[in-house]
Amino acid sequence: MLGLDAARVYPNWKAMIAGAHRPGVLTPASQCGMFCCTVMVQDDDISPAVRKRSSGIRRPQVAETIPDGLTAAPVPIPTGVTFTVSARSKPEPVPVLQFLAEEYPRLPLNQVESVFGFVEPTTLYGGRRYIGPELSPRDVRALHDCCIGIRLPLSNHSVTRQEYEASAQLLRQHHGKGNSVITVSDELAGWIRADYPLYEIEASVIKDINTLEKLEAALRLYDTAVLPMRINLDKAFLDQIPDKKRVTLFANAGCALTCPARICYGSISKANKRTGEATACSFGKVPRDLYGMLNFDLAALAGMGFVRFKMLRMREHGLTGY
């Protein structure tokens, strides 16, 4: 399914949006479907407009065998868990609640803990190239009316005190209980903790926390930590995590699952300094299996005690998320 038809798959989304603008009103789970909206994109599902936009994209062979613990089919969304969801590349004029209804039509709104995306410009951004705001002030207010926070992706690899102080207005503007920041720099996390204590601070997946020692060290500084996608498939490792409620796992997976290089993050950090430097990707340079967008078994992960999940949007070509 691509370019989701909200009226078809989620017929009450307009009513949900109207109700959600009332402070404190959340969409009951019973009004939403109970399945994740992410599915594999087949060529027949791609509209002519999307096909035209994607015509210049090299479409590699997708691996036929999917690893255990992943599926291309929709999966049930457990109760009692929350999600931070991506607003990456959301056109700023599109109202955020309409966007959520269209992009995540089967995710109950009252299980969305936060939405991550760009707001006002800052050189602290990382993870994805900053082109412009994705969440407008109106979006932020609408989310807060629904008791949903915003998550600022301040995950640039290189951060100076001068850059941090230059971003004071942005940090003050969004400083409040329920909002959070994602960082790679321990130094930046410390500064924010000291000056803006109401933010929840999360260690970015870019830190590649892949051992219990790294996780223990991160949780001494951060409130929560995002683990790499591949860790979801390591049940023995997941079993050993003592404080599972402070760990965020991916709900779905794209190219980062099998990427052997991850050179994109460093190049994006440089590009977001407005240096004019181009971003880079290891695809086509380093061999890897590619599965397209897949879903993890959320019920199994929730059954182990994990309650925090990060959900990505599927890109137009269906091979990865953002």
mmCIF file of C-alpha atoms in Angstrom, residues 80-249:
data_model
loop_
_atom_site.group_PDB
_atom_site.id
_atom_site.type_symbol
_atom_site.label_atom_id
_atom_site.label_comp_id
_atom_site.label_asym_id
_atom_site.label_seq_id
_atom_site.Cartn_x
_atom_site.Cartn_y
_atom_site.Cartn_z
ATOM 1 C CA GLY A 80 0.303 -0.956 26.700
ATOM 2 C CA VAL A 81 3.121 0.217 24.419
ATOM 3 C CA THR A 82 3.869 3.641 22.932
ATOM 4 C CA PHE A 83 5.418 4.872 19.703
ATOM 5 C CA THR A 84 7.512 7.774 18.544
ATOM 6 C CA VAL A 85 6.704 8.210 14.856
ATOM 7 C CA SER A 86 8.456 9.918 11.980
ATOM 8 C CA ALA A 87 7.311 13.167 10.387
ATOM 9 C CA ARG A 88 10.352 13.207 8.094
ATOM 10 C CA SER A 89 9.664 14.938 4.784
ATOM 11 C CA LYS A 90 6.176 15.932 5.859
ATOM 12 C CA PRO A 91 5.270 19.026 3.831
ATOM 13 C CA GLU A 92 4.947 21.787 6.418
ATOM 14 C CA PRO A 93 1.513 22.976 5.141
ATOM 15 C CA VAL A 94 -0.064 19.522 5.673
ATOM 16 C CA PRO A 95 -1.760 19.471 9.120
ATOM 17 C CA VAL A 96 0.042 17.004 11.336
ATOM 18 C CA LEU A 97 -3.081 15.145 12.455
ATOM 19 C CA GLN A 98 -4.119 14.621 8.856
ATOM 20 C CA PHE A 99 -0.574 13.423 8.173
ATOM 21 C CA LEU A 100 -0.701 10.910 11.042
ATOM 22 C CA ALA A 101 -4.086 9.595 9.893
ATOM 23 C CA GLU A 102 -2.801 9.081 6.357
ATOM 24 C CA GLU A 103 0.671 7.729 7.140
ATOM 25 C CA TYR A 104 -0.161 5.620 10.207
ATOM 26 C CA PRO A 105 -3.859 4.867 9.720
ATOM 27 C CA ARG A 106 -3.980 1.790 11.935
ATOM 28 C CA LEU A 107 -1.910 3.144 14.797
ATOM 29 C CA PRO A 108 -4.139 4.308 17.674
ATOM 30 C CA LEU A 109 -3.495 7.974 18.334
ATOM 31 C CA ASN A 110 -3.410 7.430 22.070
ATOM 32 C CA GLN A 111 -0.398 5.162 21.614
ATOM 33 C CA VAL A 112 1.622 7.889 19.864
ATOM 34 C CA GLU A 113 3.903 9.293 22.541
ATOM 35 C CA SER A 114 5.788 11.714 20.292
ATOM 36 C CA VAL A 115 6.441 12.774 16.703
ATOM 37 C CA PHE A 116 9.977 13.468 15.527
ATOM 38 C CA GLY A 117 10.873 15.934 12.802
ATOM 39 C CA PHE A 118 12.477 19.274 12.082
ATOM 40 C CA VAL A 119 11.108 22.542 13.421
ATOM 41 C CA GLU A 120 13.031 25.824 13.234
ATOM 42 C CA PRO A 121 16.524 25.690 11.666
ATOM 43 C CA THR A 122 19.585 24.733 13.719
ATOM 44 C CA THR A 123 22.979 23.238 12.896
ATOM 45 C CA LEU A 124 22.409 20.690 15.684
ATOM 46 C CA TYR A 125 20.202 18.541 13.440
ATOM 47 C CA GLY A 126 21.410 15.144 12.271
ATOM 48 C CA GLY A 127 20.082 11.829 10.986
ATOM 49 C CA ARG A 128 18.541 13.342 7.854
ATOM 50 C CA ARG A 129 19.365 16.347 5.694
ATOM 51 C CA TYR A 130 17.661 19.523 6.889
ATOM 52 C CA ILE A 131 15.761 21.061 3.981
ATOM 53 C CA GLY A 132 13.172 22.997 5.932
ATOM 54 C CA PRO A 133 10.659 22.694 8.786
ATOM 55 C CA GLU A 134 8.424 19.628 8.850
ATOM 56 C CA LEU A 135 6.458 20.527 11.976
ATOM 57 C CA SER A 136 4.925 23.996 12.037
ATOM 58 C CA PRO A 137 3.968 25.892 15.220
ATOM 59 C CA ARG A 138 0.368 24.935 14.454
ATOM 60 C CA ASP A 139 1.403 21.258 14.233
ATOM 61 C CA VAL A 140 3.153 21.477 17.585
ATOM 62 C CA ARG A 141 0.044 22.971 19.221
ATOM 63 C CA ALA A 142 -2.196 20.326 17.652
ATOM 64 C CA LEU A 143 0.053 17.555 18.941
ATOM 65 C CA HIS A 144 0.151 19.053 22.422
ATOM 66 C CA ASP A 145 -3.654 19.283 22.416
ATOM 67 C CA CYS A 146 -3.584 15.498 21.928
ATOM 68 C CA CYS A 147 -1.023 15.008 24.702
ATOM 69 C CA ILE A 148 1.608 14.096 22.093
ATOM 70 C CA GLY A 149 5.105 15.539 22.422
ATOM 71 C CA ILE A 150 7.612 16.534 19.784
ATOM 72 C CA ARG A 151 11.039 14.933 19.585
ATOM 73 C CA LEU A 152 13.851 17.122 18.246
ATOM 74 C CA PRO A 153 16.494 15.181 16.253
ATOM 75 C CA LEU A 154 19.576 17.043 17.533
ATOM 76 C CA SER A 155 21.799 14.150 16.474
ATOM 77 C CA ASN A 156 24.618 15.968 14.703
ATOM 78 C CA HIS A 157 27.978 14.273 15.162
ATOM 79 C CA SER A 158 29.860 17.508 15.801
ATOM 80 C CA VAL A 159 28.501 20.097 18.228
ATOM 81 C CA THR A 160 30.242 23.145 19.662
ATOM 82 C CA ARG A 161 29.239 25.225 22.640
ATOM 83 C CA GLN A 162 28.827 28.187 20.312
ATOM 84 C CA GLU A 163 26.337 26.269 18.127
ATOM 85 C CA TYR A 164 24.475 25.129 21.207
ATOM 86 C CA GLU A 165 24.133 28.669 22.528
ATOM 87 C CA ALA A 166 23.040 29.878 19.078
ATOM 88 C CA SER A 167 20.146 27.388 19.311
ATOM 89 C CA ALA A 168 18.956 28.685 22.679
ATOM 90 C CA GLN A 169 15.779 30.223 21.296
ATOM 91 C CA LEU A 170 14.701 26.951 19.681
ATOM 92 C CA LEU A 171 15.461 24.997 22.843
ATOM 93 C CA ARG A 172 13.613 27.493 25.047
ATOM 94 C CA GLN A 173 10.615 27.553 22.718
ATOM 95 C CA HIS A 174 10.038 23.792 22.919
ATOM 96 C CA HIS A 175 11.213 23.259 26.492
ATOM 97 C CA GLY A 176 8.400 21.588 28.345
ATOM 98 C CA LYS A 177 7.292 18.347 29.888
ATOM 99 C CA GLY A 178 6.443 15.768 27.215
ATOM 100 C CA ASN A 179 8.946 17.041 24.661
ATOM 101 C CA SER A 180 12.263 15.331 24.079
ATOM 102 C CA VAL A 181 15.543 15.523 22.192
ATOM 103 C CA ILE A 182 17.583 12.839 20.453
ATOM 104 C CA THR A 183 21.342 13.313 20.603
ATOM 105 C CA VAL A 184 24.583 11.613 19.660
ATOM 106 C CA SER A 185 26.888 13.976 21.548
ATOM 107 C CA ASP A 186 27.218 13.217 25.256
ATOM 108 C CA GLU A 187 28.442 16.763 25.749
ATOM 109 C CA LEU A 188 25.285 18.191 24.157
ATOM 110 C CA ALA A 189 23.156 15.886 26.302
ATOM 111 C CA GLY A 190 24.895 17.240 29.408
ATOM 112 C CA TRP A 191 24.365 20.863 28.406
ATOM 113 C CA ILE A 192 20.671 20.298 27.696
ATOM 114 C CA ARG A 193 20.232 18.400 30.965
ATOM 115 C CA ALA A 194 21.715 21.322 32.910
ATOM 116 C CA ASP A 195 19.894 24.162 31.122
ATOM 117 C CA TYR A 196 16.601 22.573 30.002
ATOM 118 C CA PRO A 197 15.756 19.877 32.560
ATOM 119 C CA LEU A 198 12.184 19.257 31.353
ATOM 120 C CA TYR A 199 13.309 17.630 28.107
ATOM 121 C CA GLU A 200 13.545 13.856 28.021
ATOM 122 C CA ILE A 201 16.919 13.060 26.459
ATOM 123 C CA GLU A 202 17.314 9.975 24.297
ATOM 124 C CA ALA A 203 20.536 8.446 23.010
ATOM 125 C CA SER A 204 20.311 8.215 19.213
ATOM 126 C CA VAL A 205 20.513 4.962 17.273
ATOM 127 C CA ILE A 206 23.530 6.567 15.585
ATOM 128 C CA LYS A 207 25.525 5.827 18.761
ATOM 129 C CA ASP A 208 25.263 2.115 17.799
ATOM 130 C CA ILE A 209 24.673 0.866 21.332
ATOM 131 C CA ASN A 210 25.225 -2.844 20.758
ATOM 132 C CA THR A 211 26.589 -4.158 24.076
ATOM 133 C CA LEU A 212 25.250 -4.190 27.608
ATOM 134 C CA GLU A 213 28.260 -2.144 28.702
ATOM 135 C CA LYS A 214 27.470 0.585 26.161
ATOM 136 C CA LEU A 215 23.811 0.563 27.171
ATOM 137 C CA GLU A 216 24.620 0.811 30.868
ATOM 138 C CA ALA A 217 26.939 3.749 30.198
ATOM 139 C CA ALA A 218 24.360 5.512 28.015
ATOM 140 C CA LEU A 219 21.574 5.165 30.579
ATOM 141 C CA ARG A 220 23.726 6.875 33.190
ATOM 142 C CA LEU A 221 23.473 10.050 31.093
ATOM 143 C CA TYR A 222 20.337 9.611 28.971
ATOM 144 C CA ASP A 223 16.753 8.939 30.018
ATOM 145 C CA THR A 224 16.303 6.392 27.240
ATOM 146 C CA ALA A 225 18.318 4.867 24.397
ATOM 147 C CA VAL A 226 17.456 3.683 20.882
ATOM 148 C CA LEU A 227 19.069 0.370 19.925
ATOM 149 C CA PRO A 228 20.108 -0.562 16.380
ATOM 150 C CA MET A 229 17.495 -2.364 14.284
ATOM 151 C CA ARG A 230 19.507 -5.576 14.126
ATOM 152 C CA ILE A 231 19.414 -5.917 17.934
ATOM 153 C CA ASN A 232 15.685 -6.736 17.677
ATOM 154 C CA LEU A 233 16.692 -10.082 16.184
ATOM 155 C CA ASP A 234 19.093 -10.953 19.026
ATOM 156 C CA LYS A 235 16.757 -12.449 21.626
ATOM 157 C CA ALA A 236 19.616 -13.507 23.901
ATOM 158 C CA PHE A 237 20.874 -9.924 24.076
ATOM 159 C CA LEU A 238 17.375 -8.495 24.598
ATOM 160 C CA ASP A 239 16.710 -10.947 27.419
ATOM 161 C CA GLN A 240 19.749 -9.645 29.308
ATOM 162 C CA ILE A 241 18.690 -5.985 29.307
ATOM 163 C CA PRO A 242 17.702 -5.209 32.900
ATOM 164 C CA ASP A 243 15.678 -2.004 32.424
ATOM 165 C CA LYS A 244 13.692 -2.698 29.281
ATOM 166 C CA LYS A 245 11.309 0.207 29.863
ATOM 167 C CA ARG A 246 14.153 2.671 29.178
ATOM 168 C CA VAL A 247 15.002 1.141 25.808
ATOM 169 C CA THR A 248 13.439 2.148 22.486
ATOM 170 C CA LEU A 249 13.274 -0.533 19.778
#
